[in-house]
CSV table of C-alpha atoms and ligand atoms in Angstrom, one decimal:
chain,number,residue,atom,x,y,z
M,14,MET,CA,8.7,-20.8,23.8
M,15,ARG,CA,9.3,-24.3,22.3
M,16,VAL,CA,6.7,-24.5,19.6
M,17,LYS,CA,7.8,-22.5,16.7
M,18,THR,CA,4.9,-22.6,14.6
M,19,ILE,CA,3.5,-18.9,14.1
M,20,ILE,CA,-0.2,-19.1,14.3
M,21,GLU,CA,-3.0,-16.7,13.4
M,22,PRO,CA,-3.3,-14.9,16.6
M,23,PHE,CA,-7.1,-14.9,16.6
M,24,ARG,CA,-10.1,-17.3,16.5
M,25,ILE,CA,-12.8,-16.8,14.1
M,26,LYS,CA,-16.4,-16.7,15.5
M,27,MET,CA,-18.2,-15.3,12.2
M,28,VAL,CA,-17.6,-16.6,8.8
M,29,GLU,CA,-18.3,-15.6,5.5
M,30,PRO,CA,-18.8,-18.1,2.8
M,31,ILE,CA,-16.8,-18.3,-0.3
M,32,ARG,CA,-18.2,-19.3,-3.5
M,33,MET,CA,-16.7,-21.8,-5.6
M,34,THR,CA,-16.5,-21.1,-9.3
M,35,THR,CA,-15.3,-23.1,-12.2
M,36,GLU,CA,-12.7,-22.4,-14.7
M,37,GLN,CA,-15.3,-22.3,-17.7
M,38,GLU,CA,-17.3,-20.2,-15.7
M,39,ARG,CA,-14.4,-17.6,-15.0
M,40,ARG,CA,-13.2,-17.6,-18.7
M,41,GLY,CA,-16.8,-16.1,-19.4
M,42,LEU,CA,-16.3,-13.9,-16.7
M,43,LEU,CA,-13.0,-12.6,-17.7
M,44,GLU,CA,-14.2,-11.6,-21.4
M,45,GLU,CA,-17.1,-10.0,-20.1
M,46,ALA,CA,-15.0,-7.7,-17.9
M,47,GLY,CA,-12.7,-7.1,-20.7
M,48,TYR,CA,-9.9,-8.8,-18.9
M,49,ASN,CA,-9.9,-6.2,-16.2
M,50,LEU,CA,-9.9,-7.7,-12.7
M,51,PHE,CA,-11.3,-4.6,-11.1
M,52,LEU,CA,-14.5,-5.1,-13.2
M,53,ILE,CA,-15.1,-8.7,-11.7
M,54,ALA,CA,-17.7,-8.9,-9.3
M,55,ALA,CA,-16.0,-10.0,-5.9
M,56,GLU,CA,-18.7,-13.0,-5.5
M,57,ASN,CA,-17.0,-14.4,-8.4
M,58,VAL,CA,-13.3,-14.6,-6.7
M,59,ILE,CA,-12.4,-17.3,-5.0
M,60,ILE,CA,-9.3,-15.8,-2.9
M,61,ASP,CA,-9.3,-12.0,-3.2
M,62,LEU,CA,-5.7,-10.5,-3.1
M,63,LEU,CA,-6.6,-7.5,-5.3
M,64,THR,CA,-5.7,-5.2,-2.3
M,65,ASP,CA,-5.0,-5.0,1.3
M,66,SER,CA,-6.7,-1.8,1.6
M,67,GLY,CA,-10.1,-1.4,3.5
M,68,THR,CA,-10.4,-5.7,3.3
M,69,ALA,CA,-9.3,-6.2,7.2
M,70,ALA,CA,-11.4,-8.1,9.4
M,71,MET,CA,-12.2,-6.0,12.4
M,72,SER,CA,-12.1,-7.4,15.8
M,73,ASP,CA,-14.6,-7.9,18.5
M,74,ALA,CA,-13.3,-4.6,20.3
M,75,GLN,CA,-13.6,-2.8,17.0
M,76,TRP,CA,-17.1,-3.8,16.5
M,77,ALA,CA,-18.0,-3.0,20.3
M,78,GLY,CA,-16.5,0.4,19.2
M,79,MET,CA,-18.9,0.7,16.3
M,80,MET,CA,-21.5,0.3,18.5
M,81,ARG,CA,-20.5,2.9,20.9
M,82,GLY,CA,-19.8,5.5,18.3
M,83,ASP,CA,-21.0,9.0,18.9
M,84,GLU,CA,-22.5,10.4,15.7
M,85,SER,CA,-22.8,14.0,16.8
M,86,TYR,CA,-22.2,16.4,14.1
M,87,ALA,CA,-19.7,18.4,15.9
M,88,GLY,CA,-17.2,17.5,18.7
M,89,ALA,CA,-18.2,13.7,19.0
M,90,ARG,CA,-16.8,11.7,21.7
M,91,SER,CA,-15.5,9.4,19.0
M,92,PHE,CA,-13.5,12.1,17.5
M,93,TYR,CA,-11.7,13.1,20.8
M,94,ARG,CA,-10.8,9.3,21.1
M,95,PHE,CA,-9.5,9.4,17.5
M,96,GLN,CA,-7.6,12.2,18.0
M,97,GLU,CA,-5.9,11.2,21.3
M,98,LYS,CA,-5.0,7.7,19.7
M,99,VAL,CA,-3.5,9.4,16.5
M,100,ARG,CA,-1.6,11.9,18.7
M,101,GLU,CA,-0.4,9.0,21.0
M,102,VAL,CA,1.0,7.1,17.9
M,103,THR,CA,2.2,9.7,15.8
M,104,GLY,CA,3.2,12.6,18.1
M,105,PHE,CA,1.6,15.2,15.8
M,106,ALA,CA,-0.7,17.8,17.4
M,107,GLN,CA,-3.0,18.5,14.5
M,108,VAL,CA,-5.4,15.6,13.5
M,109,ILE,CA,-7.7,16.0,10.4
M,110,PRO,CA,-10.1,13.0,9.7
M,111,THR,CA,-10.6,12.3,5.8
M,112,HIS,CA,-12.7,9.5,4.4
M,113,GLN,CA,-9.5,7.6,2.9
M,114,GLY,CA,-5.8,8.3,2.2
M,115,ARG,CA,-6.2,10.0,-1.1
M,116,ALA,CA,-8.4,12.7,0.3
M,117,ALA,CA,-5.8,13.6,2.9
M,118,GLU,CA,-3.2,13.8,-0.3
M,119,ARG,CA,-5.6,15.9,-2.3
M,120,ILE,CA,-6.1,18.3,0.6
M,121,LEU,CA,-2.4,18.5,1.1
M,122,PHE,CA,-1.2,18.9,-2.3
M,123,GLY,CA,-3.9,21.2,-3.2
M,124,LEU,CA,-2.1,23.5,-0.5
M,125,LEU,CA,1.5,22.7,-1.4
M,126,GLY,CA,1.3,21.8,-5.1
M,127,GLY,CA,1.2,24.1,-8.1
M,128,PRO,CA,3.1,24.4,-11.3
M,129,GLY,CA,7.0,24.4,-11.2
M,130,ARG,CA,6.7,22.5,-7.7
M,131,VAL,CA,8.6,19.1,-7.3
M,132,ILE,CA,7.3,16.8,-4.6
M,133,PRO,CA,9.9,13.9,-4.3
M,134,SER,CA,9.5,10.7,-2.4
M,135,ASN,CA,11.1,7.1,-2.2
M,136,THR,CA,8.3,6.0,-4.6
M,137,HIS,CA,5.1,7.9,-4.8
M,138,PHE,CA,1.9,5.3,-4.9
M,139,ASP,CA,-0.4,5.9,-8.0
M,140,THR,CA,-3.0,7.8,-6.1
M,141,THR,CA,-0.5,10.2,-4.6
M,142,ARG,CA,1.1,10.7,-8.0
M,143,ALA,CA,-2.2,11.2,-9.4
M,144,ASN,CA,-3.2,13.9,-6.8
M,145,ILE,CA,0.3,15.6,-7.2
M,146,GLU,CA,0.0,15.8,-11.1
M,147,ALA,CA,-3.6,17.1,-10.7
M,148,GLN,CA,-2.2,20.2,-9.0
M,149,CYS,CA,0.5,20.4,-11.9
M,150,ALA,CA,3.3,19.7,-9.8
M,151,GLU,CA,5.8,16.9,-10.3
M,152,ALA,CA,6.3,13.7,-8.7
M,153,ALA,CA,10.0,12.6,-8.2
M,154,ASP,CA,10.6,8.9,-7.4
M,155,LEU,CA,14.0,8.6,-5.6
M,156,VAL,CA,14.3,5.2,-4.1
M,157,ILE,CA,17.7,3.6,-3.7
M,158,PRO,CA,18.9,1.4,-6.7
M,159,GLU,CA,18.6,-1.8,-4.8
M,160,GLY,CA,14.7,-0.9,-4.7
M,161,LEU,CA,14.6,-1.4,-8.4
M,162,ASP,CA,16.2,-4.6,-8.4
M,163,PRO,CA,13.8,-7.5,-7.5
M,164,ALA,CA,16.7,-10.1,-6.9
M,165,SER,CA,18.5,-7.6,-4.3
M,166,LEU,CA,18.3,-8.7,-0.9
M,167,HIS,CA,18.9,-5.5,0.8
M,168,PRO,CA,17.1,-5.2,4.0
M,169,PHE,CA,15.4,-1.9,3.5
M,170,LYS,CA,14.8,-1.6,-0.3
M,171,GLY,CA,12.4,1.3,0.5
M,172,ASN,CA,15.0,3.7,1.4
M,173,MET,CA,15.3,7.0,-0.2
M,174,ASP,CA,18.4,7.7,-2.2
M,175,VAL,CA,19.4,10.8,-0.2
M,176,GLU,CA,22.3,11.8,-2.3
M,177,ARG,CA,19.7,12.0,-5.3
M,178,LEU,CA,17.3,13.7,-3.0
M,179,GLU,CA,19.9,16.6,-2.4
M,180,GLU,CA,21.0,16.9,-6.0
M,181,LEU,CA,17.1,17.4,-6.8
M,182,ILE,CA,16.8,19.8,-4.3
M,183,LEU,CA,19.8,21.7,-5.4
M,184,ARG,CA,18.7,21.7,-9.1
M,185,VAL,CA,15.3,22.9,-8.8
M,186,GLY,CA,15.8,25.0,-5.8
M,187,PRO,CA,14.6,24.5,-2.4
M,188,ALA,CA,11.7,27.2,-2.8
M,189,ASN,CA,10.1,24.8,-5.3
M,190,VAL,CA,10.1,21.5,-3.1
M,191,PRO,CA,7.4,22.5,-0.9
M,192,VAL,CA,7.4,19.1,1.0
M,193,CYS,CA,9.3,15.8,0.9
M,194,MET,CA,7.3,12.4,1.2
M,195,LEU,CA,8.5,8.9,2.5
M,196,THR,CA,6.2,6.1,1.8
M,197,VAL,CA,6.6,3.4,4.6
M,198,THR,CA,6.5,0.7,3.5
M,199,ASN,CA,7.2,1.4,-0.1
M,200,ASN,CA,4.3,-0.1,-1.9
M,201,SER,CA,5.0,0.2,-5.4
M,202,GLY,CA,8.5,-1.0,-5.0
M,203,GLY,CA,7.4,-4.4,-3.3
M,204,GLY,CA,6.3,-3.1,0.2
M,205,GLN,CA,9.7,-2.8,1.1
M,206,PRO,CA,10.7,-1.2,4.4
M,207,VAL,CA,12.7,2.1,5.1
M,208,SER,CA,15.3,2.1,7.9
M,209,MET,CA,15.1,4.5,10.9
M,210,GLU,CA,18.4,5.7,9.8
M,211,ASN,CA,17.5,6.6,6.3
M,212,ILE,CA,14.3,8.5,7.6
M,213,ARG,CA,16.8,10.2,10.1
M,214,ARG,CA,18.9,10.9,6.9
M,215,THR,CA,16.1,12.0,5.0
M,216,ARG,CA,15.2,14.3,7.7
M,217,GLU,CA,18.9,16.1,7.7
M,218,VAL,CA,18.8,16.7,4.1
M,219,VAL,CA,15.5,18.4,4.2
M,220,ASN,CA,16.1,20.2,7.1
M,221,ARG,CA,19.3,21.9,5.7
M,222,HIS,CA,17.2,23.3,2.8
M,223,GLY,CA,13.8,24.0,5.3
M,224,ILE,CA,11.6,21.6,3.6
M,225,PRO,CA,9.2,19.6,5.7
M,226,LEU,CA,9.1,15.8,5.7
M,227,PHE,CA,5.8,14.0,5.6
M,228,LEU,CA,5.4,10.3,5.9
M,229,ASP,CA,2.7,8.3,3.7
M,230,ALA,CA,2.1,6.2,6.7
M,231,CYS,CA,-0.5,3.8,5.9
M,232,ARG,CA,1.6,0.8,6.4
M,233,PHE,CA,3.5,2.3,9.5
M,234,ALA,CA,3.4,-0.7,11.8
M,235,GLU,CA,4.5,-3.2,9.4
M,236,ASN,CA,7.5,-0.8,8.7
M,237,ALA,CA,8.1,-0.6,12.5
M,238,TYR,CA,8.4,-4.5,12.5
M,239,PHE,CA,10.8,-4.7,9.9
M,240,ILE,CA,13.0,-2.0,11.8
M,241,LYS,CA,12.6,-3.9,14.8
M,242,ARG,CA,13.5,-7.4,13.2
M,243,ARG,CA,16.3,-6.1,11.0
M,244,GLU,CA,17.9,-2.6,11.9
M,245,PRO,CA,20.6,-3.0,14.6
M,246,GLY,CA,19.7,-1.4,17.9
M,247,TYR,CA,15.8,-1.9,17.9
M,248,SER,CA,15.4,-5.5,18.8
M,249,GLN,CA,14.5,-4.6,22.2
M,250,HIS,CA,12.1,-1.6,21.4
M,251,THR,CA,8.5,-2.4,21.1
M,252,CYS,CA,6.8,-1.7,17.9
M,253,THR,CA,4.9,1.2,19.4
M,254,GLN,CA,8.3,3.0,20.3
M,255,ILE,CA,9.9,2.4,17.1
M,256,ALA,CA,6.7,3.9,15.2
M,257,ARG,CA,6.8,6.8,17.4
M,258,GLU,CA,10.6,7.4,16.9
M,259,MET,CA,9.7,7.2,13.1
M,260,PHE,CA,7.1,10.0,13.3
M,261,SER,CA,9.5,12.2,15.4
M,262,TYR,CA,11.6,12.6,12.3
M,263,ALA,CA,8.7,13.8,10.2
M,264,ASP,CA,6.6,17.1,10.2
M,265,GLY,CA,3.3,15.2,9.5
M,266,CYS,CA,1.8,12.2,7.6
M,267,THR,CA,-0.8,11.5,5.3
M,268,MET,CA,-2.6,8.1,6.3
M,269,SER,CA,-4.9,5.6,4.8
M,270,ALA,CA,-6.6,4.0,7.7
M,271,LYS,CA,-7.6,1.2,5.4
M,272,LYS,CA,-4.4,-0.3,5.7
M,273,ASP,CA,-2.7,-0.6,9.3
M,274,ALA,CA,-5.7,1.0,11.0
M,275,LEU,CA,-7.1,-2.3,10.6
M,276,VAL,CA,-10.7,-0.8,9.2
M,277,ASN,CA,-12.5,-0.7,6.2
M,278,ILE,CA,-12.7,2.9,5.4
M,279,GLY,CA,-11.1,6.0,6.7
M,280,GLY,CA,-7.9,8.2,6.8
M,281,PHE,CA,-6.4,11.3,8.3
M,282,LEU,CA,-3.8,14.0,7.6
M,283,ALA,CA,-1.9,14.8,10.6
M,284,MET,CA,0.9,17.6,11.1
M,285,ASN,CA,2.4,20.2,13.6
M,286,ASP,CA,2.3,23.2,11.7
M,287,GLU,CA,-0.9,24.8,13.0
M,288,GLU,CA,-1.2,27.3,10.1
M,289,LEU,CA,-1.1,24.5,7.5
M,290,ALA,CA,-3.5,22.6,9.5
M,291,ARG,CA,-5.9,25.6,9.6
M,292,LYS,CA,-5.8,25.9,5.7
M,293,ALA,CA,-6.2,22.2,5.4
M,294,ARG,CA,-9.7,22.1,8.0
M,295,ASN,CA,-11.0,25.1,5.6
M,296,VAL,CA,-10.8,22.7,2.6
M,297,LEU,CA,-12.0,20.0,4.6
M,298,ILE,CA,-15.2,21.9,5.6
M,299,VAL,CA,-15.7,22.4,1.8
M,300,THR,CA,-15.1,18.8,0.7
M,301,GLU,CA,-15.3,16.3,3.3
M,302,GLY,CA,-17.0,17.6,6.3
M,303,PHE,CA,-16.4,19.4,9.6
M,304,PRO,CA,-13.3,19.0,11.3
M,305,THR,CA,-14.3,16.5,14.0
M,306,TYR,CA,-15.8,14.1,11.5
M,307,GLY,CA,-14.0,14.7,8.0
M,308,GLY,CA,-16.4,12.2,5.8
M,309,LEU,CA,-16.5,9.6,8.4
M,310,ALA,CA,-19.0,8.5,10.9
M,311,GLY,CA,-18.4,8.4,14.4
M,312,ARG,CA,-18.4,4.8,14.7
M,313,ASP,CA,-15.5,4.8,11.9
M,314,LEU,CA,-13.5,7.1,14.1
M,315,GLU,CA,-14.0,4.6,17.0
M,316,ALA,CA,-12.7,1.6,14.9
M,317,ILE,CA,-9.6,3.5,13.7
M,318,ALA,CA,-8.7,4.4,17.3
M,319,GLN,CA,-9.1,0.8,18.5
M,320,GLY,CA,-7.3,-0.5,15.1
M,321,LEU,CA,-4.1,1.8,15.6
M,322,GLU,CA,-3.9,0.3,19.1
M,323,GLU,CA,-4.2,-3.3,17.9
M,324,VAL,CA,-2.2,-3.2,14.7
M,325,LEU,CA,1.0,-2.6,17.3
M,326,HIS,CA,0.5,-6.0,19.0
M,327,GLU,CA,3.8,-7.7,18.1
M,328,ASP,CA,1.9,-11.2,18.0
M,329,TYR,CA,-0.3,-9.6,15.1
M,330,LEU,CA,2.9,-8.2,13.4
M,331,ALA,CA,4.8,-11.4,13.6
M,332,TYR,CA,1.8,-13.5,12.3
M,333,ARG,CA,1.4,-10.8,9.5
M,334,ILE,CA,5.0,-10.7,8.1
M,335,ARG,CA,5.3,-14.5,8.3
M,336,THR,CA,2.4,-14.6,6.0
M,337,ALA,CA,4.5,-13.0,3.2
M,338,GLU,CA,7.9,-14.7,4.4
M,339,TYR,CA,6.0,-18.2,4.1
M,340,MET,CA,4.8,-17.5,0.7
M,341,GLY,CA,8.2,-16.3,-0.2
M,342,GLU,CA,9.7,-19.9,0.9
M,343,LYS,CA,7.4,-21.7,-1.0
M,344,LEU,CA,7.6,-19.8,-4.3
M,345,GLU,CA,11.3,-20.0,-4.0
M,346,GLU,CA,11.4,-23.4,-3.6
M,347,ALA,CA,9.3,-23.6,-6.6
M,348,GLY,CA,11.5,-21.4,-8.6
M,349,VAL,CA,8.9,-18.7,-9.2
M,350,PRO,CA,10.4,-15.3,-9.7
M,351,PHE,CA,9.2,-12.5,-7.2
M,352,VAL,CA,10.4,-9.4,-5.4
M,353,LYS,CA,12.8,-10.5,-2.6
M,354,PRO,CA,12.7,-10.1,0.3
M,355,PRO,CA,9.0,-10.7,0.7
M,356,GLY,CA,7.5,-7.4,1.8
M,357,GLY,CA,4.9,-6.8,4.5
M,358,HIS,CA,1.8,-6.9,3.1
M,359,ALA,CA,2.3,-8.6,-0.3
M,360,ILE,CA,4.2,-10.7,-2.6
M,361,TYR,CA,5.0,-9.1,-5.8
M,362,LEU,CA,5.7,-11.5,-8.9
M,363,ASP,CA,8.5,-10.5,-11.0
M,364,ALA,CA,6.5,-10.5,-14.6
M,365,ARG,CA,9.6,-9.6,-16.5
M,366,ALA,CA,11.4,-12.8,-15.1
M,367,PHE,CA,8.0,-14.9,-15.1
M,368,ALA,CA,6.9,-14.3,-18.9
M,369,PRO,CA,10.0,-12.8,-20.6
M,370,HIS,CA,8.4,-13.6,-23.9
M,371,ILE,CA,5.6,-10.7,-23.3
M,372,PRO,CA,7.3,-7.3,-24.0
M,373,PRO,CA,6.1,-4.5,-21.5
M,374,GLN,CA,4.1,-2.8,-24.1
M,375,GLU,CA,2.0,-6.0,-24.2
M,376,PHE,CA,1.4,-5.9,-20.1
M,377,PRO,CA,3.0,-9.3,-18.9
M,378,GLY,CA,1.7,-8.6,-15.5
M,379,GLN,CA,-1.7,-8.3,-16.4
M,380,ALA,CA,-1.4,-11.5,-18.5
M,381,ILE,CA,-0.1,-13.3,-15.4
M,382,ALA,CA,-2.8,-11.6,-13.3
M,383,CYS,CA,-5.5,-12.8,-15.7
M,384,ALA,CA,-4.1,-16.4,-15.7
M,385,LEU,CA,-4.2,-16.4,-11.9
M,386,TYR,CA,-7.9,-15.5,-12.0
M,387,LEU,CA,-8.8,-18.1,-14.9
M,388,LEU,CA,-6.9,-21.1,-13.4
M,389,GLY,CA,-7.7,-20.4,-9.6
M,390,GLY,CA,-10.1,-17.9,-8.9
M,391,VAL,CA,-7.1,-15.7,-7.3
M,392,ARG,CA,-7.5,-12.0,-8.1
M,393,ALA,CA,-4.3,-10.2,-8.0
M,394,CYS,CA,-3.2,-6.6,-9.3
M,395,GLU,CA,-0.9,-5.4,-11.9
M,396,ILE,CA,1.8,-2.9,-10.8
M,397,GLY,CA,3.6,-2.3,-13.9
M,398,SER,CA,3.2,-1.0,-17.6
M,399,VAL,CA,-0.6,-0.8,-17.0
M,400,MET,CA,-0.3,1.3,-13.7
M,401,PHE,CA,2.6,3.3,-14.3
M,402,GLY,CA,3.4,3.1,-18.2
M,403,ARG,CA,2.7,5.7,-20.5
M,404,THR,CA,3.1,6.8,-24.2
M,405,ASP,CA,5.6,9.0,-25.1
M,406,PRO,CA,3.8,11.9,-26.9
M,407,GLN,CA,6.5,12.5,-29.2
M,408,THR,CA,7.4,9.1,-30.5
M,409,GLY,CA,4.3,7.4,-29.7
M,410,ARG,CA,6.2,4.6,-28.1
M,411,HIS,CA,5.5,2.8,-24.8
M,412,VAL,CA,7.7,4.1,-21.8
M,413,ALA,CA,7.8,1.2,-19.3
M,414,PRO,CA,8.2,1.7,-15.5
M,415,PRO,CA,11.4,0.0,-13.9
M,416,LEU,CA,9.4,-3.0,-12.6
M,417,GLU,CA,6.6,-5.2,-14.2
M,418,LEU,CA,4.9,-6.7,-11.0
M,419,VAL,CA,1.9,-8.6,-10.1
M,420,ARG,CA,0.9,-8.0,-6.5
M,421,LEU,CA,-1.0,-10.6,-4.3
M,422,ALA,CA,-2.0,-8.4,-1.4
M,423,PHE,CA,-3.0,-10.0,2.0
M,424,PRO,CA,-6.1,-8.4,3.7
M,425,ARG,CA,-5.4,-8.3,7.0
M,426,ARG,CA,-6.8,-11.2,9.4
M,427,VAL,CA,-8.9,-12.6,6.7
M,428,TYR,CA,-7.2,-15.7,5.2
M,429,THR,CA,-5.8,-18.8,6.8
M,430,GLN,CA,-2.6,-20.5,6.2
M,431,SER,CA,-4.7,-23.1,4.0
M,432,HIS,CA,-6.0,-20.2,1.8
M,433,PHE,CA,-2.3,-19.1,1.2
M,434,ASP,CA,-1.3,-22.7,0.3
M,435,TYR,CA,-4.1,-22.7,-2.2
M,436,VAL,CA,-2.7,-19.5,-3.8
M,437,ILE,CA,0.8,-20.9,-3.7
M,438,GLU,CA,-0.6,-24.0,-5.7
M,439,VAL,CA,-2.3,-21.7,-8.2
M,440,ILE,CA,0.9,-19.6,-8.8
M,441,ARG,CA,2.7,-22.7,-9.4
M,442,ASP,CA,0.2,-23.9,-11.9
M,443,VAL,CA,0.5,-20.8,-13.8
M,444,TYR,CA,4.4,-20.7,-13.6
M,445,ASP,CA,4.5,-24.4,-15.0
M,446,ARG,CA,2.2,-22.8,-18.1
M,447,ARG,CA,4.0,-19.6,-18.4
M,448,GLU,CA,5.2,-20.4,-21.8
M,449,SER,CA,1.6,-20.5,-23.2
M,450,LEU,CA,0.6,-17.1,-21.8
M,451,ARG,CA,-0.3,-14.2,-24.3
M,452,GLY,CA,0.4,-10.5,-24.1
M,453,MET,CA,-2.6,-8.2,-24.2
M,454,ARG,CA,-3.7,-4.9,-26.0
M,455,ILE,CA,-5.8,-2.0,-24.5
M,456,THR,CA,-8.9,-1.4,-26.1
M,457,TYR,CA,-10.1,1.4,-23.9
M,458,GLU,CA,-8.7,3.5,-21.6
M,459,PRO,CA,-9.4,6.6,-19.5
M,460,GLN,CA,-7.3,9.7,-19.2
M,461,ALA,CA,-5.8,8.9,-15.7
M,462,LEU,CA,-5.7,5.8,-13.2
M,463,ARG,CA,-6.5,3.6,-16.1
M,464,HIS,CA,-5.9,0.1,-14.3
M,465,PHE,CA,-9.3,0.9,-12.9
M,466,THR,CA,-11.5,1.0,-15.8
M,467,ALA,CA,-9.3,0.0,-18.6
M,468,ARG,CA,-10.5,-3.0,-21.1
M,469,TYR,CA,-8.3,-5.4,-22.8
M,470,GLU,CA,-8.3,-8.1,-25.5
M,471,LEU,CA,-5.8,-11.0,-25.9
M,472,ARG,CA,-2.9,-10.6,-28.6
W,518,LIG,C1,-3.5,-0.5,-2.3
W,518,LIG,C2,-4.2,0.9,-2.2
W,518,LIG,C3,-5.2,1.0,-2.8
W,518,LIG,C4,-5.7,0.9,-4.3
W,518,LIG,C5,-5.2,2.0,-5.0
W,518,LIG,C6,-5.0,1.3,-6.6
W,518,LIG,C7,-5.6,0.2,-7.0
W,518,LIG,C8,-5.9,-0.8,-6.0
W,518,LIG,C9,-6.1,-0.3,-4.6
W,518,LIG,C10,-3.4,3.0,-1.5
W,518,LIG,C11,-2.4,3.9,-0.9
W,518,LIG,C12,-1.4,3.5,-0.9
W,518,LIG,C13,-0.2,4.4,-0.4
W,518,LIG,C14,1.2,3.8,-0.1
W,518,LIG,C15,-1.8,6.1,-0.3
W,518,LIG,C16,-2.7,5.2,-0.8
W,518,LIG,C17,-4.2,5.9,-0.9
W,518,LIG,N1,-3.3,1.8,-1.8
W,518,LIG,N2,-0.5,5.8,-0.2
W,518,LIG,O1,-2.2,-0.4,-2.2
W,518,LIG,O2,-0.9,2.2,-1.0
W,518,LIG,O3,-5.0,5.5,-0.1
W,518,LIG,O4,-6.9,4.1,-1.2
W,518,LIG,O5,-7.3,5.2,1.5
W,518,LIG,O6,-7.2,6.5,-0.6
W,518,LIG,O7,-4.1,-1.5,-2.7
W,518,LIG,P1,-6.4,5.2,-0.2
């Protein structure tokens, strides 16, 4: 093809108006929300990049599927279509629907967790870590060192450090490692992909010790596309083939369908182990629902089945990954520090380099996120000391995570290129004024997952 511009591979036939707000209005709204962007009403946001989770625009075929949804309590036609599609994409025989990803996590770790147990991953996302810790088990993050260096251009910064993985297994004993996880792509580390070779090598390590491998698969299609583009030997494969190979090295997966299944709600737990699946279904019945709907409506199962089909279309993935790449190019030109290379679903600003005058215990990422909202009505999400920092009970001092990031996550098929141009302008504007940014202090926080409900004041 001669034309090089990668376009949004869809037309728009239904629109949702965006309400414009003024800076003055937003100043008041921020104060009212205690500077917590989760507490701002979505109506008061111009471009909402808080998350790519559950925010996708569904296709005509998905909406048609919604109408065809079979709402029978047991054995609905929609369940069988869902099950068949999940089996086709993942190859796992046992398919258990859940209302979202964390429900699948809670069931899995409820069965496999417990005191003394350690569950390694490249990097656990916050809900995964919280569900492991809720079972009194330990969550261990073992991403390769390049994955913690925002400037490193390693093509697969989500890779597991397989040497450290083996060390950990030997240190705590294989009997205390009930499962090993791999998050594809690695959300907390910048949406960075994991290579096929690394999945294979992780598989070899856990195999030697009889430990099952589960993928946290919520962005599996984006990961597959990166493998196609970056890993030798895969450029001629389809993303469907690549995804299938990724899953072939695992024993199961947890999935938040709110990402790469292009739906607004849903998830699943899938695996090959029949006995573990039986136990999982018994928990499911108590907490989520009967095994053929698992907390979802039949129409949701239809939309997931269709979404799993569409997400692997190469035109879609090319456009999807290009969005982050495009933003990366523009931010690079402006000298704004961000995690390189751009990940699949988001741009992550490097808050340490962006606002070096704000120390981690004063939440530089939160300060930047608030400024993006104040100046442009853009909502982003802090992924740093607010989300992952903690206070050492002995010294009372703040223990910062390795990275202080601000994530601008892209809802799938929702915003156009000019929306992204607007966001780039807002980021540049905040960056120009970075020296005037002030740190923050937490005035209220709950016990766990504090980023959702904490309140702050400016220092
Ligand atoms: C994301 C989310 C959803 C979220 C979480 C916390 C704050 C704001 C938004 C959810 C994930 C995820 C991975 C790798 C499991 C879940 C849980 N991500 N694994 O990135 O990224 O899935 O939301 O369906 O329960 O914004 P769930």
